[in-house]
Short mmCIF file of C-alpha atoms in Angstrom, two decimals:
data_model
loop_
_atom_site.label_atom_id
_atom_site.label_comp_id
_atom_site.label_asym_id
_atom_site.label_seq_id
_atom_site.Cartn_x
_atom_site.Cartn_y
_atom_site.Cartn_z
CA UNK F 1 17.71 -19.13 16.03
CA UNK F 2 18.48 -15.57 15.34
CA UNK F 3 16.34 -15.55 12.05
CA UNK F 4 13.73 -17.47 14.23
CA UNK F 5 13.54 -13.91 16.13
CA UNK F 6 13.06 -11.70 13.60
CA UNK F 7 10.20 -13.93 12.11
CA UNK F 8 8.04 -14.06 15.68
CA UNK F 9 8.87 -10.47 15.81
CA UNK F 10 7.24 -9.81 12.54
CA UNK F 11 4.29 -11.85 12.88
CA UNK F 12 3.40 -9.91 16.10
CA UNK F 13 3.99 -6.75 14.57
CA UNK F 14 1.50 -8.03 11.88
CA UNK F 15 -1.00 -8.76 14.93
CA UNK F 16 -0.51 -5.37 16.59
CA UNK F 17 0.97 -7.35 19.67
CA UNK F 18 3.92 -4.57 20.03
CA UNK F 19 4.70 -5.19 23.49
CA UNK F 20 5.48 -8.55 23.14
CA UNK F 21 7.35 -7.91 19.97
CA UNK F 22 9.80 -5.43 21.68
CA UNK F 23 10.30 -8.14 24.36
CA UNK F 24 11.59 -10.98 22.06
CA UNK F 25 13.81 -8.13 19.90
CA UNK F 26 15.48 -6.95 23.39
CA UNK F 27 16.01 -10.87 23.88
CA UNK F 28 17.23 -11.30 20.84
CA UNK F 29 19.70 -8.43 20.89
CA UNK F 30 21.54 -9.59 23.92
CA UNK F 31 22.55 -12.93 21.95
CA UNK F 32 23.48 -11.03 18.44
CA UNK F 33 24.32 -8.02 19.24
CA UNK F 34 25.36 -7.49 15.51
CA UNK F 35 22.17 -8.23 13.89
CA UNK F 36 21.06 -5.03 12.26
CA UNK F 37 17.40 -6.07 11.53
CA UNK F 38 16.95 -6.94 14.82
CA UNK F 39 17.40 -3.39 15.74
CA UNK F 40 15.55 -2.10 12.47
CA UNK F 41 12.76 -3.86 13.55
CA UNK F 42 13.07 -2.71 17.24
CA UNK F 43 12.67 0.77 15.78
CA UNK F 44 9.64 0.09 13.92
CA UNK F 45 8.07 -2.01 16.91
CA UNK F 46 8.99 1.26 19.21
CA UNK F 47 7.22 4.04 16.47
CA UNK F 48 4.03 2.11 16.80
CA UNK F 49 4.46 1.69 20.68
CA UNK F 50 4.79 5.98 20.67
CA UNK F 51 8.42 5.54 22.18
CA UNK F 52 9.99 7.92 19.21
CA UNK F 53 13.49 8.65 21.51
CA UNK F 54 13.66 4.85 21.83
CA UNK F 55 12.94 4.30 18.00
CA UNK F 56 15.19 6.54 17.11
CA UNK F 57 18.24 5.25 18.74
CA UNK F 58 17.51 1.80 17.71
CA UNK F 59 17.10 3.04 14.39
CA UNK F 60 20.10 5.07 14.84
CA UNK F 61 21.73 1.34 15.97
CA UNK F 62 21.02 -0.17 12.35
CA UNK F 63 22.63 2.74 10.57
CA UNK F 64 25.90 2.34 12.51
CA UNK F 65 25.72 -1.06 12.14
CA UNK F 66 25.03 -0.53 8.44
CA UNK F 67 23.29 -3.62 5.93
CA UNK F 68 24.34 -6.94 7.25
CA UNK F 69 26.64 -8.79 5.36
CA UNK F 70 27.42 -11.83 7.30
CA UNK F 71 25.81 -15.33 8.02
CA UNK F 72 22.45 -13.84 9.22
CA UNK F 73 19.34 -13.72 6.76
CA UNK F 74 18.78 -10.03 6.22
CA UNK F 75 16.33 -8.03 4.47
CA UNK F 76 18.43 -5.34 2.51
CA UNK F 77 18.41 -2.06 3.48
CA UNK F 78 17.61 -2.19 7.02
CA UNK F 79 21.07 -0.74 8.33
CA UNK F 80 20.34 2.18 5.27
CA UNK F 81 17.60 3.35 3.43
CA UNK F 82 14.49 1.43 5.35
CA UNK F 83 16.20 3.28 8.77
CA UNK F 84 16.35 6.21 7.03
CA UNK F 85 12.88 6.11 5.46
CA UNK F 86 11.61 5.61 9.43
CA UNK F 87 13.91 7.88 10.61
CA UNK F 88 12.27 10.64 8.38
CA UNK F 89 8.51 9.76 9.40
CA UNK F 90 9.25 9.51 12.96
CA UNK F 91 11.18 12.95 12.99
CA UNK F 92 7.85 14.21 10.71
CA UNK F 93 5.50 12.76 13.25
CA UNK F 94 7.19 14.96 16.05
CA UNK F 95 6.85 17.76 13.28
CA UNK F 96 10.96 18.22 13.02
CA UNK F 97 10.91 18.82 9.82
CA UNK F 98 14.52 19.97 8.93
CA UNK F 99 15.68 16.27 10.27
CA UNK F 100 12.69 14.76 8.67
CA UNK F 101 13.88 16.09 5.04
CA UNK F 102 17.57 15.01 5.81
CA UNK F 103 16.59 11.50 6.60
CA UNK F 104 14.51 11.26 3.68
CA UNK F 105 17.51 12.69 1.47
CA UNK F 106 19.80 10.01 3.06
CA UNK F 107 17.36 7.65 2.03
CA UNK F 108 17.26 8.64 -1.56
CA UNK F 109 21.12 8.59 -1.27
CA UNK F 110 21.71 5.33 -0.49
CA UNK F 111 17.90 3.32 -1.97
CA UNK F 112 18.11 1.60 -5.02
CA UNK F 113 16.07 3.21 -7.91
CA UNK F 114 12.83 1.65 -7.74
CA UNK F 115 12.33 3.26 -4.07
CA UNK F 116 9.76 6.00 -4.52
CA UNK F 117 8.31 6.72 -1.04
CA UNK F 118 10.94 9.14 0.23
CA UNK F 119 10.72 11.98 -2.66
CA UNK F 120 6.78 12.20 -1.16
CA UNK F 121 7.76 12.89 2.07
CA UNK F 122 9.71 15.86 1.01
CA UNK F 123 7.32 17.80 -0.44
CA UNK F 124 4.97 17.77 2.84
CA UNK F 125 8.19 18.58 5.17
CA UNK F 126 9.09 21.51 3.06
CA UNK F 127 5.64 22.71 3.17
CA UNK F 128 5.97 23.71 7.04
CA UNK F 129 9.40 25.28 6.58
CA UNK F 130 11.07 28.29 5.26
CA UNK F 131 10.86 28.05 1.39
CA UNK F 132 13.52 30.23 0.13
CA UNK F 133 16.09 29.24 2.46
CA UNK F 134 15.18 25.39 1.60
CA UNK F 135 14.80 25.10 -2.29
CA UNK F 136 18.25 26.56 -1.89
CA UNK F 137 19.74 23.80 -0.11
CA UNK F 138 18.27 20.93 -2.12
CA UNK F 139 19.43 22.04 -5.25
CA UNK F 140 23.00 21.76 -3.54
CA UNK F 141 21.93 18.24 -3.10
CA UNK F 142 22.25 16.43 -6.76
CA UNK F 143 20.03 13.71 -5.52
CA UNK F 144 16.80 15.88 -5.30
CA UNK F 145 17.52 17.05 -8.59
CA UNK F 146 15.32 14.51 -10.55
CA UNK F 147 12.05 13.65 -12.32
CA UNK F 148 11.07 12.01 -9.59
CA UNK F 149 11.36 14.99 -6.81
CA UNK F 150 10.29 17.89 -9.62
CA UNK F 151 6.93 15.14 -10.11
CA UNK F 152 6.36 14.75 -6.25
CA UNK F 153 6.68 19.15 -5.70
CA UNK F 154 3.80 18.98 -8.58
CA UNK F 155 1.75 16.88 -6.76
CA UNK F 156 1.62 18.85 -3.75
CA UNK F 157 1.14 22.26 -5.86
CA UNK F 158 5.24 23.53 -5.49
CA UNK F 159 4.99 24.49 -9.06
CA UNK F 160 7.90 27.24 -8.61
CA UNK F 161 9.99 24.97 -6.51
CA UNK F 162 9.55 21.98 -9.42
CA UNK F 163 10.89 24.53 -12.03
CA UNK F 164 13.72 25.06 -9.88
CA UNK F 165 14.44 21.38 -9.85
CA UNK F 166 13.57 21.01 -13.74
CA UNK F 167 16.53 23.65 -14.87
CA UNK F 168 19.23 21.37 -12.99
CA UNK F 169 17.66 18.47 -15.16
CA UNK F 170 19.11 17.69 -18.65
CA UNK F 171 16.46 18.24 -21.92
CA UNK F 172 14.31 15.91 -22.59
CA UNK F 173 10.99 15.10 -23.30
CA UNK F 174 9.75 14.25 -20.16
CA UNK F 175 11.42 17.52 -18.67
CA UNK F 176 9.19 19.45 -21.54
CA UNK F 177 6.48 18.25 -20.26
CA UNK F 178 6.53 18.56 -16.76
CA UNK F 179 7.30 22.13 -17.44
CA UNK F 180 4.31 22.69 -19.70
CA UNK F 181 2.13 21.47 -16.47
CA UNK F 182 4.30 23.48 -14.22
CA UNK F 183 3.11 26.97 -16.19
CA UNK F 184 -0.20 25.79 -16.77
CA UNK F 185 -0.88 25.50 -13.28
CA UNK F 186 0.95 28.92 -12.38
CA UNK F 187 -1.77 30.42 -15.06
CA UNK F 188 1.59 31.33 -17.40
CA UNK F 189 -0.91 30.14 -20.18
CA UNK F 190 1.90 31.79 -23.37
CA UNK F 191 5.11 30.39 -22.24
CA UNK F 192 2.88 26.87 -21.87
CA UNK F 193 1.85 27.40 -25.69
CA UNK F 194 5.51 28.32 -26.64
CA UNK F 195 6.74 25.05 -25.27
CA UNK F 196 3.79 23.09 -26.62
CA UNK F 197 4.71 24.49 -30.22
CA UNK F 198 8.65 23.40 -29.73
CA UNK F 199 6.97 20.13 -29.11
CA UNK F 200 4.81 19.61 -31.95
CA UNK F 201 7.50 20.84 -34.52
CA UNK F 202 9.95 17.87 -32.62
CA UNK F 203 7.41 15.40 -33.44
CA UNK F 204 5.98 14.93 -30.05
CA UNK F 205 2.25 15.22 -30.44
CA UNK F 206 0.41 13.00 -28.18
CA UNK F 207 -3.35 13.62 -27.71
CA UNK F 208 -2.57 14.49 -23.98
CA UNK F 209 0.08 17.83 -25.03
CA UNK F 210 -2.58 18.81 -27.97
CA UNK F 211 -5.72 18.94 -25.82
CA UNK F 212 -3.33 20.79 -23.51
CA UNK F 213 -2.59 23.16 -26.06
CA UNK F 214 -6.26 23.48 -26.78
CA UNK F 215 -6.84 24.37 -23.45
CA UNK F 216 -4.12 27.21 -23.47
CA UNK F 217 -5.90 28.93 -26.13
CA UNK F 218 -9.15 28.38 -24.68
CA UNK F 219 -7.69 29.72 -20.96
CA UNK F 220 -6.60 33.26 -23.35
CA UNK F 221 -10.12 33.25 -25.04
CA UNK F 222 -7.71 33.21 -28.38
CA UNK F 223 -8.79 31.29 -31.32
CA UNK F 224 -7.40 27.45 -32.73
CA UNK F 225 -5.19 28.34 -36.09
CA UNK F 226 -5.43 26.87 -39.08
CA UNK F 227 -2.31 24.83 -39.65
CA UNK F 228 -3.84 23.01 -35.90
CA UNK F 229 -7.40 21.74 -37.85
CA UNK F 230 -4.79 21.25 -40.33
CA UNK F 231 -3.04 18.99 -38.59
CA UNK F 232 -6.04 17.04 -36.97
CA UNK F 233 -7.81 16.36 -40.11
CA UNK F 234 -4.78 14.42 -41.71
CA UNK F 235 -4.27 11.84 -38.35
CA UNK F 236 -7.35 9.81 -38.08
CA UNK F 237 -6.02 9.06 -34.46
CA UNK F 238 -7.01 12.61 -33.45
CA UNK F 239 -10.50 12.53 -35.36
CA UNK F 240 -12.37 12.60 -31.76
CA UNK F 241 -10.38 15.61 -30.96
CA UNK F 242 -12.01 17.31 -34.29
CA UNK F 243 -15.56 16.20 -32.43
CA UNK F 244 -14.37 17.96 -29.11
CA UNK F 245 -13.87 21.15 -30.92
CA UNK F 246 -17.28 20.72 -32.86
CA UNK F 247 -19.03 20.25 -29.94
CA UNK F 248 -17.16 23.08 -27.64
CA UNK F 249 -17.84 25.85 -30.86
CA UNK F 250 -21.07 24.61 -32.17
CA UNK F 251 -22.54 22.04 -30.13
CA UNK F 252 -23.00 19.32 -32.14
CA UNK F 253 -23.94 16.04 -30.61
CA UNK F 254 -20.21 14.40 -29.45
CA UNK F 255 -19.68 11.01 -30.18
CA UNK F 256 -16.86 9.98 -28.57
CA UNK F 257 -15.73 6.12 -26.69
CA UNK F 258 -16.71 6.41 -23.06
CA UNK F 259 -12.68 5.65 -22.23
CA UNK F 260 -11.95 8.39 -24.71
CA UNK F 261 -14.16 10.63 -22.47
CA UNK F 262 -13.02 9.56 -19.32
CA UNK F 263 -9.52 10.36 -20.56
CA UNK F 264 -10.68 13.94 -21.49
CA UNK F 265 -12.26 14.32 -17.96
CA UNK F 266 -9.30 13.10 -16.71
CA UNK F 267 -6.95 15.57 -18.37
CA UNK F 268 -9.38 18.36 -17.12
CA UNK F 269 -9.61 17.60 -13.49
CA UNK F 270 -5.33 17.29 -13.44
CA UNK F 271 -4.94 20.75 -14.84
CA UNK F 272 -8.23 22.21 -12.56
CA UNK F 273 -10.51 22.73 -15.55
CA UNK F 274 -13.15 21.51 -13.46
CA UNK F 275 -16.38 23.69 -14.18
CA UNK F 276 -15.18 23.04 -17.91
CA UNK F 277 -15.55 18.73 -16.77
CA UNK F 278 -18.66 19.39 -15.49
CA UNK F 279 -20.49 21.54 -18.22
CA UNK F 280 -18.43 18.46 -20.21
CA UNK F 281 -20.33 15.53 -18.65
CA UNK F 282 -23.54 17.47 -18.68
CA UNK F 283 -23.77 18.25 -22.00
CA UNK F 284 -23.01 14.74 -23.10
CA UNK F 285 -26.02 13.43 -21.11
CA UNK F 286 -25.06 9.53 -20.57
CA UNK F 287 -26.58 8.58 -17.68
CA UNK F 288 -23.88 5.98 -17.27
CA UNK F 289 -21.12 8.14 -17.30
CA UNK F 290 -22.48 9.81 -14.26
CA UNK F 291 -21.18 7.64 -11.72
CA UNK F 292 -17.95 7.27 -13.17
CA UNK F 293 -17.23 10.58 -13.71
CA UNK F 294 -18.09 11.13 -9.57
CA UNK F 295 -15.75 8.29 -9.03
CA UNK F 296 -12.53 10.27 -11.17
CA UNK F 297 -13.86 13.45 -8.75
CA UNK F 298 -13.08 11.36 -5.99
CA UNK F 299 -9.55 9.86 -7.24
CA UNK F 300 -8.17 13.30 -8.19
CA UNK F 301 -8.97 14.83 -4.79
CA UNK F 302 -12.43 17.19 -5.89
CA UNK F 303 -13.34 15.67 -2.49
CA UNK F 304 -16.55 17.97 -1.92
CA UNK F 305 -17.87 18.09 -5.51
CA UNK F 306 -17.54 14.03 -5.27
CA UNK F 307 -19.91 14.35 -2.39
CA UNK F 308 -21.96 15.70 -3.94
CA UNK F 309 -22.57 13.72 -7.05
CA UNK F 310 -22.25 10.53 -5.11
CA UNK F 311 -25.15 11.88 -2.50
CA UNK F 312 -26.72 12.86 -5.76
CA UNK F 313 -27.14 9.85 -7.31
CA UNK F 314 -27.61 7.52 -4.23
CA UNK F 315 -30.83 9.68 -3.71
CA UNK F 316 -31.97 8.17 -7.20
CA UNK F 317 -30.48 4.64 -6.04
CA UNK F 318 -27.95 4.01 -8.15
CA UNK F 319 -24.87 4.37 -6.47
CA UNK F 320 -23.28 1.08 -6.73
CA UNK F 321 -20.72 -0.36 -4.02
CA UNK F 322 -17.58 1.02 -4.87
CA UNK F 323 -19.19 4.16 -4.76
CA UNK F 324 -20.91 3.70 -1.72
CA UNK F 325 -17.69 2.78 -0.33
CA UNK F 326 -16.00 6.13 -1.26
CA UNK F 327 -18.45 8.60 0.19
CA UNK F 328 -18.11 6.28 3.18
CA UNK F 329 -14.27 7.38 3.71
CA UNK F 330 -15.31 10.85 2.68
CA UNK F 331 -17.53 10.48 5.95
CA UNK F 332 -14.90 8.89 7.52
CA UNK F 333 -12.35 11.50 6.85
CA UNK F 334 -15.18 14.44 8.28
CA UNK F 335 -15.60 12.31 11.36
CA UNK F 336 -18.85 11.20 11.20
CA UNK F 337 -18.44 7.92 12.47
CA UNK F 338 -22.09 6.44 12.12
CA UNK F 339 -22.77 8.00 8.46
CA UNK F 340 -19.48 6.47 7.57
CA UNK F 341 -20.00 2.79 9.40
CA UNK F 342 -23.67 2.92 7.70
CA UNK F 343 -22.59 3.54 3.91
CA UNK F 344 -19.22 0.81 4.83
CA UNK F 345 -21.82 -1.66 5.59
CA UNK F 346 -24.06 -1.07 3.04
CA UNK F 347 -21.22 -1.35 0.21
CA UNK F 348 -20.23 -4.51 2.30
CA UNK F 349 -23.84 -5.93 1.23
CA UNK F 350 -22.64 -4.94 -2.28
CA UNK F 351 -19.78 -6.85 -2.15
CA UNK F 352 -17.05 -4.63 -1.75
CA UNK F 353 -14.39 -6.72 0.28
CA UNK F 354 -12.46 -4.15 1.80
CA UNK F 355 -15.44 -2.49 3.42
CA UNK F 356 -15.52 -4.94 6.66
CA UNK F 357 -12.18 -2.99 7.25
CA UNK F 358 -14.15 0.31 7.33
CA UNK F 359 -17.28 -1.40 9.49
CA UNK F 360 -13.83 -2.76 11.58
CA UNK F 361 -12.58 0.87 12.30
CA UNK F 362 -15.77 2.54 12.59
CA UNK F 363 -16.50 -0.10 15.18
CA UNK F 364 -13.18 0.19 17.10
CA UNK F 365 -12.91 4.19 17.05
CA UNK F 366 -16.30 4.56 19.07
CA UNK F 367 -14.82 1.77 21.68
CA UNK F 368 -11.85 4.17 21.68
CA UNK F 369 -13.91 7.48 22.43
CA UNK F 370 -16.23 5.42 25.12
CA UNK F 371 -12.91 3.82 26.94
CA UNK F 372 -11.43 7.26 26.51
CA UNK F 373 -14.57 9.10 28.08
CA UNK F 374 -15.10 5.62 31.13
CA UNK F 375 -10.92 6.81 32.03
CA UNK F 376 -11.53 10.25 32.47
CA UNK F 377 -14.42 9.54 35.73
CA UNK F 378 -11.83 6.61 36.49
CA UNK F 379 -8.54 7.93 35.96
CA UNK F 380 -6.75 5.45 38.04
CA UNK F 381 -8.25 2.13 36.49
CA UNK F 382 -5.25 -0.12 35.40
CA UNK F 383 -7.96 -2.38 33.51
CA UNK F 384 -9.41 0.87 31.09
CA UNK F 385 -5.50 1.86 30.55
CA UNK F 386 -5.10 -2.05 29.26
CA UNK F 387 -8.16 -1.96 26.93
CA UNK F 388 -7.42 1.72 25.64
CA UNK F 389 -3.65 0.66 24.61
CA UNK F 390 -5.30 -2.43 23.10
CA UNK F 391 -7.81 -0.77 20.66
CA UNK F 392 -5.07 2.26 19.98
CA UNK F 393 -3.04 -0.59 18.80
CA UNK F 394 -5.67 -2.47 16.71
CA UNK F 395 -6.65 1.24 14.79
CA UNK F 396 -3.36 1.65 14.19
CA UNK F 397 -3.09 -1.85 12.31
CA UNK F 398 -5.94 -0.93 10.51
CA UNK F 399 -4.28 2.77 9.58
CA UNK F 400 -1.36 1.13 8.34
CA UNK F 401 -3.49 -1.50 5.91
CA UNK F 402 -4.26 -1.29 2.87
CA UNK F 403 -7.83 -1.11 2.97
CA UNK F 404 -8.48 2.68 2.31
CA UNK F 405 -8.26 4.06 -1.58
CA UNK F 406 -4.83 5.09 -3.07
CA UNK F 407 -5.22 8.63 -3.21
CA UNK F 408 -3.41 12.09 -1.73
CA UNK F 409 -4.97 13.82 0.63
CA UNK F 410 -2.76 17.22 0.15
CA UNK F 411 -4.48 16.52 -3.83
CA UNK F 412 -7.61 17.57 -2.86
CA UNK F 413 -8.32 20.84 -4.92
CA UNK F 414 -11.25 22.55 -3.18
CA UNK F 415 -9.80 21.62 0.65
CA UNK F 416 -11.19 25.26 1.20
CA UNK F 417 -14.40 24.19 1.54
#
């Protein structure tokens, strides 16, 4: 019976029906009093209800009771790291972000290795705080000293703060390289070379580190040496790097795979070499490579330049659905609402699944604005209150999905604009 509650209380947090969720947990509680997911789930039912002080101290509940080890069915780590991980994004959502960050370390404490989602967090906390004072007190923490936190500062653009992290890390490969990005990106173009030379004479010399130390010497205007060309004449592997270098000096026609382009374009937009991309994909002149190079814009967070090519190239008419589908979350994310429910439905006609989500929201938000607008004249209209709490709710089941495209939104490299 007690398992029987946490199921209905899951399948109407799945339907958005939080109300009546919190009512069957409260039930529930007063017959098993010691069934930590019950309160877990209380928390998470109470976060999407708005009632943070009530989410926290059920969440707050779990942790004391701590992961349940008895007769119930449990799912692990909801008296630990799952109340922690909450925890940490309802103490963000409030924006207090000193509790956020030790939440989110507590999580990393006590989750098992394969849980990620914390050492994000981090980065976005820290970003409102104090940074001195802070990077001091996670390097006290041995937990935050790892690839995974040093990655997570380089993906928001901590680049100092990651080389903090990297000295408490043992040598390594990996470490090398994260290191070589870290001074890349901080414009520290000879200490980048230096490392990329201990590299090559230890044997590592994958075609990402040597186009990286091409683009050192081309960042310093300084010339390729010989024992390089050297070097890329006797690996056939690295013949298509030879043709980059033709082309870039002299050039020539490049006649390179499409993947092996994409993974050049790729390399350039990570380490902002982005009017270098473009002049790139415009010299090349392959009309198919257009679209795909707008769509890389798009995944690595250009989120303007995207725009542009995808606007580009719908004016000629062939931007296919997947495309469409981006510029309509780039629309989205401006807030216009009509642009963005026109391109969702037109990459819907393409057959891009997920896009009825997008028609779905689009649809929903201006219900939300009219309600919101009809409760203003009518302030004291039960009914409006009703239908405004219901279509919150449904927006926020369609936040949570998994409908929009995996990407960052602090990654986007010319947010300026």
């Amino acid at each position: 019976m007690a398992h029987a509650y946490i199921l209905l209380a899951k399948v109407k947090i799945k339907m958005g029906s939080y109300f009546e969720a919190k009512m069957f947990l409260k039930r529930a509680i007063q017959s098993y009093p010691t069934y930590t997911d019950l309160y877990y789930l209380l928390g998470i039912t109470n976060r999407r209800l708005n009632n943070r002080k009530e989410a926290v101290e059920a969440l707050d509940s779990a942790i004391r009771l701590g992961d349940y080890t008895g007769i119930y069915i449990t799912e692990e780590g909801s008296g630990s790291y799952l109340s922690y991980y909450e925890l940490g994004e309802i103490y963000r959502e409030m924006e207090n972000n000193p509790d956020a960050i030790k939440s989110y370390i507590q999580c990393i404490k006590t989750a098992p290795p394969s849980f990620l989602k914390a050492y994000e967090k981090i980065p976005i906390c820290y970003e409102k705080l104090e940074k001195e004072e802070l990077i001091t007190k996670f390097l006290e923490e041995e937990c935050l000293c790892s690839f995974h936190m040093a990655e997570s500062f380089i993906t928001h653009e901590f680049y100092k703060e990651a080389l903090m992290i990297l000295k408490r890390i043992p040598k390594s490969a990996l470490k090398l390289e994260l290191e070589i990005s870290c001074f890349i990106q901080l414009g520290l173009y000879e200490i980048a070379q230096a490392l990329l030379e201990q590299c090559f004479k230890i044997g590592k010399k994958k075609e990402s580190l040597i186009l990286l130390y091409i683009y050192c010497h081309w960042s310093q205007q300084l010339s390729l040496p010989y024992e390089f060309f050297t070097e890329l004449k006797r690996n056939k592997k690295l013949r298509w790097i030879s043709s980059l270098l033709r082309w870039y000096h002299d050039g020539d026609n490049l006649e390179i795979p499409n993947e092996k382009i994409i993974f050049i374009v790729d390399l350039m937009l990570t380490y902002r070499f982005v009017r270098l991309s473009e002049s790139f994909i415009s010299k090349i002149d392959k009309e198919e490579l257009e679209l795909t190079y707008g769509k890389r814009l798009f995944l690595k967070g250009y989120f303007h330049r995207s725009a542009d090519n995808f606007l580009h190239i719908m004016k000629e008419k062939k931007l296919d659905g997947e495309g469409t589908f981006y510029l309509g979350e780039m629309m989205l994310e401006k807030g216009k609402i009509d642009d963005a429910n026109y391109l969702f439905q037109e990459a819907y006609k393409q057959d891009v699944s997920r896009a009825r989500y997008g028609i779905s929201y689009c649809q929903l938000y201006k219900a939300y604005q009219l309600v919101s607008k009809a409760k203003q004249n009518l302030v004291r209209n039960s009914l409006l209150l009703d239908h405004l709490n219901i279509i919150t709710e449904e927006l926020h089941v369609l936040e949570m999905g998994q409908w929009r495209t995996t990407w960052n939104r602090l990654e986007r490299r010319n947010k300026e604009r």
